[in-house]
Short mmCIF file of C-alpha atoms in Angstrom, two decimals:
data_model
loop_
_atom_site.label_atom_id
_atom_site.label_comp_id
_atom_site.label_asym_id
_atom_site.label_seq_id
_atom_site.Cartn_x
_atom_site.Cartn_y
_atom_site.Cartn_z
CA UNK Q 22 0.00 0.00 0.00
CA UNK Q 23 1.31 2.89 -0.73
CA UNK Q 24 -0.59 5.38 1.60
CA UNK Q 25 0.68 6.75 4.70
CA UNK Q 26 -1.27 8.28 7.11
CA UNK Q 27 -0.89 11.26 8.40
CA UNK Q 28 -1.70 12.46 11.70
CA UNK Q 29 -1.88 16.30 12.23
CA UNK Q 30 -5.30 16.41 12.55
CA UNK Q 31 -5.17 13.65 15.78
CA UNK Q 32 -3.53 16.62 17.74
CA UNK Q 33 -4.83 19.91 15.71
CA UNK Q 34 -7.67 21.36 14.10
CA UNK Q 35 -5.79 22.01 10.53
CA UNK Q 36 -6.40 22.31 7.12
CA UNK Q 37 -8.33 24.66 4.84
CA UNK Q 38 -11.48 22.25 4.46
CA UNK Q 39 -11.43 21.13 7.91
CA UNK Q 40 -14.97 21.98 9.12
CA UNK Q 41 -14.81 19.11 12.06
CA UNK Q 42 -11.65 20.47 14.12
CA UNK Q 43 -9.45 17.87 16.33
CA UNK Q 44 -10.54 14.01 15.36
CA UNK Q 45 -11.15 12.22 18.61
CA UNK Q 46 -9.68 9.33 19.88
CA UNK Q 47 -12.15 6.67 19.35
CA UNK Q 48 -12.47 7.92 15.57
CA UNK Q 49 -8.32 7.62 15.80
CA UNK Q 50 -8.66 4.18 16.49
CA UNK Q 51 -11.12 3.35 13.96
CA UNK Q 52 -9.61 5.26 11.19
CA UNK Q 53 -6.39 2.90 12.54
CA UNK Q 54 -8.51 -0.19 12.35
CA UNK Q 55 -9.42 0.35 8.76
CA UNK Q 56 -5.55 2.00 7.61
CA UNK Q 57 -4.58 -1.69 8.90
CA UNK Q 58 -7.35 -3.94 6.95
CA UNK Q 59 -6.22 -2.09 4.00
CA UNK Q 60 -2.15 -2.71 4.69
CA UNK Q 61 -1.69 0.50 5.06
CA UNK Q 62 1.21 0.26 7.32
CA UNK Q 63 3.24 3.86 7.90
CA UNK Q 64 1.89 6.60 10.02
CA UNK Q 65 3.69 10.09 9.64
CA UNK Q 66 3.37 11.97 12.81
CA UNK Q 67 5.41 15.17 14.77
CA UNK Q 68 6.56 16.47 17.85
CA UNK Q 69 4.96 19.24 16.64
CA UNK Q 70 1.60 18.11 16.15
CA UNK Q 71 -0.07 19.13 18.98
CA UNK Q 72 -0.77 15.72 21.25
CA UNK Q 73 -1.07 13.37 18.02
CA UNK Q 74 2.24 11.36 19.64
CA UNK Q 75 -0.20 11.16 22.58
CA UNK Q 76 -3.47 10.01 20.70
CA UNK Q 77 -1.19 7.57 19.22
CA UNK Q 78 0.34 6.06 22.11
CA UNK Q 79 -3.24 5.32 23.83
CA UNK Q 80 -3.71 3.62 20.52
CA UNK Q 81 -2.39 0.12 18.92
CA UNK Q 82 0.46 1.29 16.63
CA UNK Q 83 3.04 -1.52 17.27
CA UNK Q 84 2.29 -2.90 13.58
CA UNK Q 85 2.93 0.54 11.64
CA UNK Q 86 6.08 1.93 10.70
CA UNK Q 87 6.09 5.31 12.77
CA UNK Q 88 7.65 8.59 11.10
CA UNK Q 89 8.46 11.51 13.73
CA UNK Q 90 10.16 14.98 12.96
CA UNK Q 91 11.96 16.69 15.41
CA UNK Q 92 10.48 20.01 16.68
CA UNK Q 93 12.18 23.21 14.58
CA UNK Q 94 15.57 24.21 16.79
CA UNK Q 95 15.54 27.59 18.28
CA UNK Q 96 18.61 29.86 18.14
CA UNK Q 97 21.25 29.13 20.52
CA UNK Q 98 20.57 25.65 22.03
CA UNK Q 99 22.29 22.50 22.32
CA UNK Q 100 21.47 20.62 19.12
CA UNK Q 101 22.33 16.80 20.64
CA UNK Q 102 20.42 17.69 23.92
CA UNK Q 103 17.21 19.19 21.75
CA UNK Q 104 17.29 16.05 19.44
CA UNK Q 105 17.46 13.66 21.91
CA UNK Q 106 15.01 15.25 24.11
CA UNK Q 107 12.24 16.04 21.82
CA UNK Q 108 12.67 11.91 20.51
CA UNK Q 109 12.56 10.90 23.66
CA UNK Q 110 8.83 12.81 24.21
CA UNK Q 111 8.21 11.30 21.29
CA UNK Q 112 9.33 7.52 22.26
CA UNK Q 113 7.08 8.27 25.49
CA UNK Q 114 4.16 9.39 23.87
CA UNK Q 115 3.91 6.77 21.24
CA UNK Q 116 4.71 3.45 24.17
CA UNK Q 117 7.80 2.58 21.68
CA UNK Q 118 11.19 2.03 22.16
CA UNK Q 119 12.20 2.76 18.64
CA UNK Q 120 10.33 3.97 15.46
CA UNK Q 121 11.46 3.62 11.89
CA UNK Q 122 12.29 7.05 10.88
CA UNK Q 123 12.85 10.72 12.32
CA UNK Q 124 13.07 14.14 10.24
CA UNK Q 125 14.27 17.41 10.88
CA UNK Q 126 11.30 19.08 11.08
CA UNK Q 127 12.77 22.50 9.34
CA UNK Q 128 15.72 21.17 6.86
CA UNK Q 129 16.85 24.90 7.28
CA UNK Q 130 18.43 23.49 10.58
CA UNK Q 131 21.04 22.03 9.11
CA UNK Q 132 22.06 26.02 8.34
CA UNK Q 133 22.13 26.96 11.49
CA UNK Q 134 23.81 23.16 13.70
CA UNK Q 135 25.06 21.47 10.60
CA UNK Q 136 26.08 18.35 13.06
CA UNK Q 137 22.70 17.75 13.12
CA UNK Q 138 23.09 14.68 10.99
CA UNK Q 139 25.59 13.42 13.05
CA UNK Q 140 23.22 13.62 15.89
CA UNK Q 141 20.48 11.53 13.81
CA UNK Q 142 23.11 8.91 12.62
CA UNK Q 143 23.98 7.94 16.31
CA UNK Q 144 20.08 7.58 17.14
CA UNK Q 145 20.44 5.23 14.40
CA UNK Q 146 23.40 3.46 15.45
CA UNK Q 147 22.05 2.71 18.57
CA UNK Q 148 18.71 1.63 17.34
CA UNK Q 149 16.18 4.19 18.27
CA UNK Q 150 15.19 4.98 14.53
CA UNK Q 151 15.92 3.27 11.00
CA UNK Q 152 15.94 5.57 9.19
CA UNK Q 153 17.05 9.65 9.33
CA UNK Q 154 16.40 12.46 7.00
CA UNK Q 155 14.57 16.07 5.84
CA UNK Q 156 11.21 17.47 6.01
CA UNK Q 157 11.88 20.08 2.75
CA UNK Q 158 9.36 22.50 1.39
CA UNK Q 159 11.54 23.94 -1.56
CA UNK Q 160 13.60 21.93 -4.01
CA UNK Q 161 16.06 24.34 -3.00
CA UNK Q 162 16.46 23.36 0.16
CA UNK Q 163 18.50 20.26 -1.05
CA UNK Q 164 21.30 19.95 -2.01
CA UNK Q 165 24.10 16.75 -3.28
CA UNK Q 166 25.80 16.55 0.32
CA UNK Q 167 22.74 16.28 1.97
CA UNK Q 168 21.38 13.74 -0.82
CA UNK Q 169 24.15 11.42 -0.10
CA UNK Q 170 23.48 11.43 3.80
CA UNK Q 171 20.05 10.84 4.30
CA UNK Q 172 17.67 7.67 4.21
CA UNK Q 173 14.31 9.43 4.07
CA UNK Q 174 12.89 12.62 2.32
CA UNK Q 175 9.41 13.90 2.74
CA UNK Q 176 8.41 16.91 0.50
CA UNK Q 177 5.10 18.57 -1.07
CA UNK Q 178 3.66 17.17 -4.39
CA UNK Q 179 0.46 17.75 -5.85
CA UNK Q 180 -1.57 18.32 -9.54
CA UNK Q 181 -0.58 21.93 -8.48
CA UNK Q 182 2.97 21.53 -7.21
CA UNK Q 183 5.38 19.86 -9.40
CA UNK Q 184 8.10 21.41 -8.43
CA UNK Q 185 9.80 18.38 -7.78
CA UNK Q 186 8.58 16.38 -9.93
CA UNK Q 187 9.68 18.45 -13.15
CA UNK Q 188 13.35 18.06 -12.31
CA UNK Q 189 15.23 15.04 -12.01
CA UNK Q 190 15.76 15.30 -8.27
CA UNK Q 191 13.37 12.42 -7.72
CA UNK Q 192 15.39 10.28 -10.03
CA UNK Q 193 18.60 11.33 -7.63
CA UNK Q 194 16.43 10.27 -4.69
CA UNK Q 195 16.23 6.56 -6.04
CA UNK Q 196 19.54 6.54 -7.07
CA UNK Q 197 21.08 7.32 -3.56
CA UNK Q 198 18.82 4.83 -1.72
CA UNK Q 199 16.68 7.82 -0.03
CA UNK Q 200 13.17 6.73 0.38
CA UNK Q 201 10.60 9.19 -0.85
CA UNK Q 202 7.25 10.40 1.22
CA UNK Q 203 5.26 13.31 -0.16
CA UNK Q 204 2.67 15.31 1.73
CA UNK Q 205 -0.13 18.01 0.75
CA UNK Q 206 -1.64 15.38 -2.54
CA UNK Q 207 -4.90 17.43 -1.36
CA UNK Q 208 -3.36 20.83 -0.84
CA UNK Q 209 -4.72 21.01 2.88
CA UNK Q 210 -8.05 20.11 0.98
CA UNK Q 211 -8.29 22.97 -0.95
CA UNK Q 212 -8.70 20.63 -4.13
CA UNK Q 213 -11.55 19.27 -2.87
CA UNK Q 214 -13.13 22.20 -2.52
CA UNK Q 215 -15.97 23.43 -4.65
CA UNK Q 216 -16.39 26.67 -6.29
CA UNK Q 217 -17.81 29.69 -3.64
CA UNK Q 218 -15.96 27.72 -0.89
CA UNK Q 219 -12.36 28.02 -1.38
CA UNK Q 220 -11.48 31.15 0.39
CA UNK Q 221 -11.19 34.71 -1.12
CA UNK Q 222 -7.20 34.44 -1.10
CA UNK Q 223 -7.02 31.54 -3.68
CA UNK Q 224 -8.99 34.19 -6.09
CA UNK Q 225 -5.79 34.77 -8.20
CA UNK Q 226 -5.45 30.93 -8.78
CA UNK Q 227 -9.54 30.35 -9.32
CA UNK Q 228 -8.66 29.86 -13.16
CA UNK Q 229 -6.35 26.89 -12.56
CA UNK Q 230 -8.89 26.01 -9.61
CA UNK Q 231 -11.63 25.59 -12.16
CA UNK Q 232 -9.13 23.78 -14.70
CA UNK Q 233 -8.79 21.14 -12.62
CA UNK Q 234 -12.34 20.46 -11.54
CA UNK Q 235 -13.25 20.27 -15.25
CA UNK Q 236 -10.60 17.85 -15.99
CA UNK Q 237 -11.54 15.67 -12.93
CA UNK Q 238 -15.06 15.52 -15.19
CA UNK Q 239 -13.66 15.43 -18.29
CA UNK Q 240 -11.56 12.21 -16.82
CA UNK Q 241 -15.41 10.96 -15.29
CA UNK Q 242 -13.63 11.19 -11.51
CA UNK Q 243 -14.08 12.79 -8.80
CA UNK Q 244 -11.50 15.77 -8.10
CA UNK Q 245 -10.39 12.88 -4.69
CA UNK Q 246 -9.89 10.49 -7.34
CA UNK Q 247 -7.89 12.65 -9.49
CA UNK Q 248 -5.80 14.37 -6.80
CA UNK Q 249 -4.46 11.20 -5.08
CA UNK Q 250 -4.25 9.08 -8.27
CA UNK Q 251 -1.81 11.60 -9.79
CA UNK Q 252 0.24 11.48 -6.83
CA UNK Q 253 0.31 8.24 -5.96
CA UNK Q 254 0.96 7.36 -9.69
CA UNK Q 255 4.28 8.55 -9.40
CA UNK Q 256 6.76 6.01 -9.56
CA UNK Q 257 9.68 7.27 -7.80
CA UNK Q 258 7.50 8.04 -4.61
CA UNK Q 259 7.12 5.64 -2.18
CA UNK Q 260 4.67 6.86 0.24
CA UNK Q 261 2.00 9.69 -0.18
CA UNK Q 262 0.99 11.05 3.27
CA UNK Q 263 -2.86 11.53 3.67
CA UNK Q 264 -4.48 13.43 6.35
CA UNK Q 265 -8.12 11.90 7.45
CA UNK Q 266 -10.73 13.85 9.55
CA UNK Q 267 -12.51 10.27 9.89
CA UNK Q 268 -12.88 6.71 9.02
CA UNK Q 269 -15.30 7.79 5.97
CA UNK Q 270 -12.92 9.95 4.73
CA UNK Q 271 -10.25 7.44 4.67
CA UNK Q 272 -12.63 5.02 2.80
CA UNK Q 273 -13.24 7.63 0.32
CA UNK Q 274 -9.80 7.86 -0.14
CA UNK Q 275 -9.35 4.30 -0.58
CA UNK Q 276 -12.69 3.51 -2.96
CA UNK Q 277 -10.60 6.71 -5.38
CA UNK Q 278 -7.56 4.67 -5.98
CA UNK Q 279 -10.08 2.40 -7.44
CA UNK Q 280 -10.08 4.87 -10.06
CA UNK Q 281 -7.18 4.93 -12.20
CA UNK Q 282 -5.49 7.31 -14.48
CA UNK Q 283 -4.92 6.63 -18.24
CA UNK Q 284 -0.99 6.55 -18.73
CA UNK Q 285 0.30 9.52 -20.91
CA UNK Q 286 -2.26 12.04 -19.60
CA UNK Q 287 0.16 15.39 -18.55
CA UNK Q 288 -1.23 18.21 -16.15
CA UNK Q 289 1.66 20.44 -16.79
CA UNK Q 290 -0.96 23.27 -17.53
CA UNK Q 291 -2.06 22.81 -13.71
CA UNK Q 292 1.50 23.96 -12.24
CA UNK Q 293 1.94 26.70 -10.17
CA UNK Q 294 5.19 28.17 -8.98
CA UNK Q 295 3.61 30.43 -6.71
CA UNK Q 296 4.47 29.65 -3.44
CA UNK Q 297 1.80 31.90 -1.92
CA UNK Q 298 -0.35 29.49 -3.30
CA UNK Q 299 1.38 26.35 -2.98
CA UNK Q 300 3.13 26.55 0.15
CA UNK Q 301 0.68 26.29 3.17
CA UNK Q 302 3.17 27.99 5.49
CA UNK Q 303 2.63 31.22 3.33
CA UNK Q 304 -0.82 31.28 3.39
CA UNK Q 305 -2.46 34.66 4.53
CA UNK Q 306 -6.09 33.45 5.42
CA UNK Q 307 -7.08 35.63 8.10
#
């Protein structure tokens, strides 16, 4: 399977679309009950993430492959104490002794303590993760050193942002061993959106907006269907991170990879290199 689930919305109320706030626990473990019938088998989760480590723990996670990121380093600390501190909140949150891989939460990081690698690669040596790597938002964010000395890369990828997929850094991905996860196939849900319900700040990008709505019906999907079957149709990624509000939603997700996308079909007209409008963090909504 090659879903991951992501778990921001066990400890926040996020996304765009989100009109149901924090998912509770007992809908946690359901939507966990069904990500297992269907072998889906990683779960992406952060420090950062409000109390989703904590949700988690209370819930049965020893048969997924947990993900973590390490909480963005302030100026001025001690990088080895902050690493090892913030995994070991994590390792007591979740009720494991180990989980298979951790991120720095902000790549830019590496700027500022550029041990920080080192500090991952002992964590691995003595067994507390598998594998150690980036949380990137920008292709340029990466660069050869860093692809040589990581296991694991998680990035954005959508029918809007193909930044990464127009270059051939996914190809240098596979050929240096680094596993790749992607995140935002929805755009915080903003593709699923209909017209007169996206917010007034996506105005400027309403054309491309309405583009790909009309291809989802020229292509007899659903916009769900279209999203997440051009993501996961990508063959150099190996895990595409989806954020559920419920169980439904996740079996929605699941019944749209029944849908499947002709080979050859090219949504290069659906780019956008706007950041402001691909980049979440940018996002001026209030």
């Amino acid at each position: 399977m090659k879903l991951a689930l992501g778990t921001v919305q066990f400890g926040l109320n996020y996304g765009v679309s989100n009109r149901s706030g924090k998912t509770k626990t007992d809908e946690v473990k359901r939507i966990l009950k069904l990500a297992k019938s269907a072998s889906l088998n990683t779960i992406d989760t952060a420090a950062a993430y409000g109390d989703a480590e904590a949700v988690l723990g209370n819930c049965t996670i020893n048969d997924f492959n947990i993900v973590s990121k390490v909480k963005p380093l302030p100026n001025s600390c001690n990088e080895e104490n902050w690493v090892h501190s913030c995994l070991e909140h994590t390792l007591a949150d979740l009720n494991l002794k180990a989980i298979y891989g951790l991120l720095l939460h902000n790549a830019d990081d590496l700027k500022k303590y550029p041990s920080l690698l080192n500090v991952l690669y002992n964590l691995k040596a003595d067994n507390k993760v598998a594998k150690i790597g980036l949380s990137v938002y920008s292709p340029n964010q990466i660069s050869q050193p860093i692809l040589e000395q990581i296991d694991l890369i998680q990035l954005p990828a959508n029918i809007f942002d193909q930044r990464f997929l127009t270059t051939d850094i996914l190809r240098k991905f596979k050929k240096n061993d680094v596993e790749v996860h992607t995140r935002s196939a929805f755009l915080q849900g903003l593709l699923l959106m209909s017209e007169g319900e996206w917010p007034e700040y996506f105005n400027p990008i309403k054309q491309s907006l309405e583009l790909f709505h009309n291809m989802a019906k020229r292509l007899n999907m659903t916009p769900l269907a279209l999203a997440i079957n051009y993501v996961v149709g990508i063959e150099a990624i190996d895990k595409v991170v989806i954020g559920v509000n419920s169980e439904a939603q996740l079996e929605e997700i699941l019944l749209a990879l029944e849908s499947k996308l002709e080979p050859n079909i090219f949504f290069n007209e659906l780019a956008i290199e706007d950041e402001s409008f691909i980049n979440p963090t940018k996002w001026q909504l209030s």
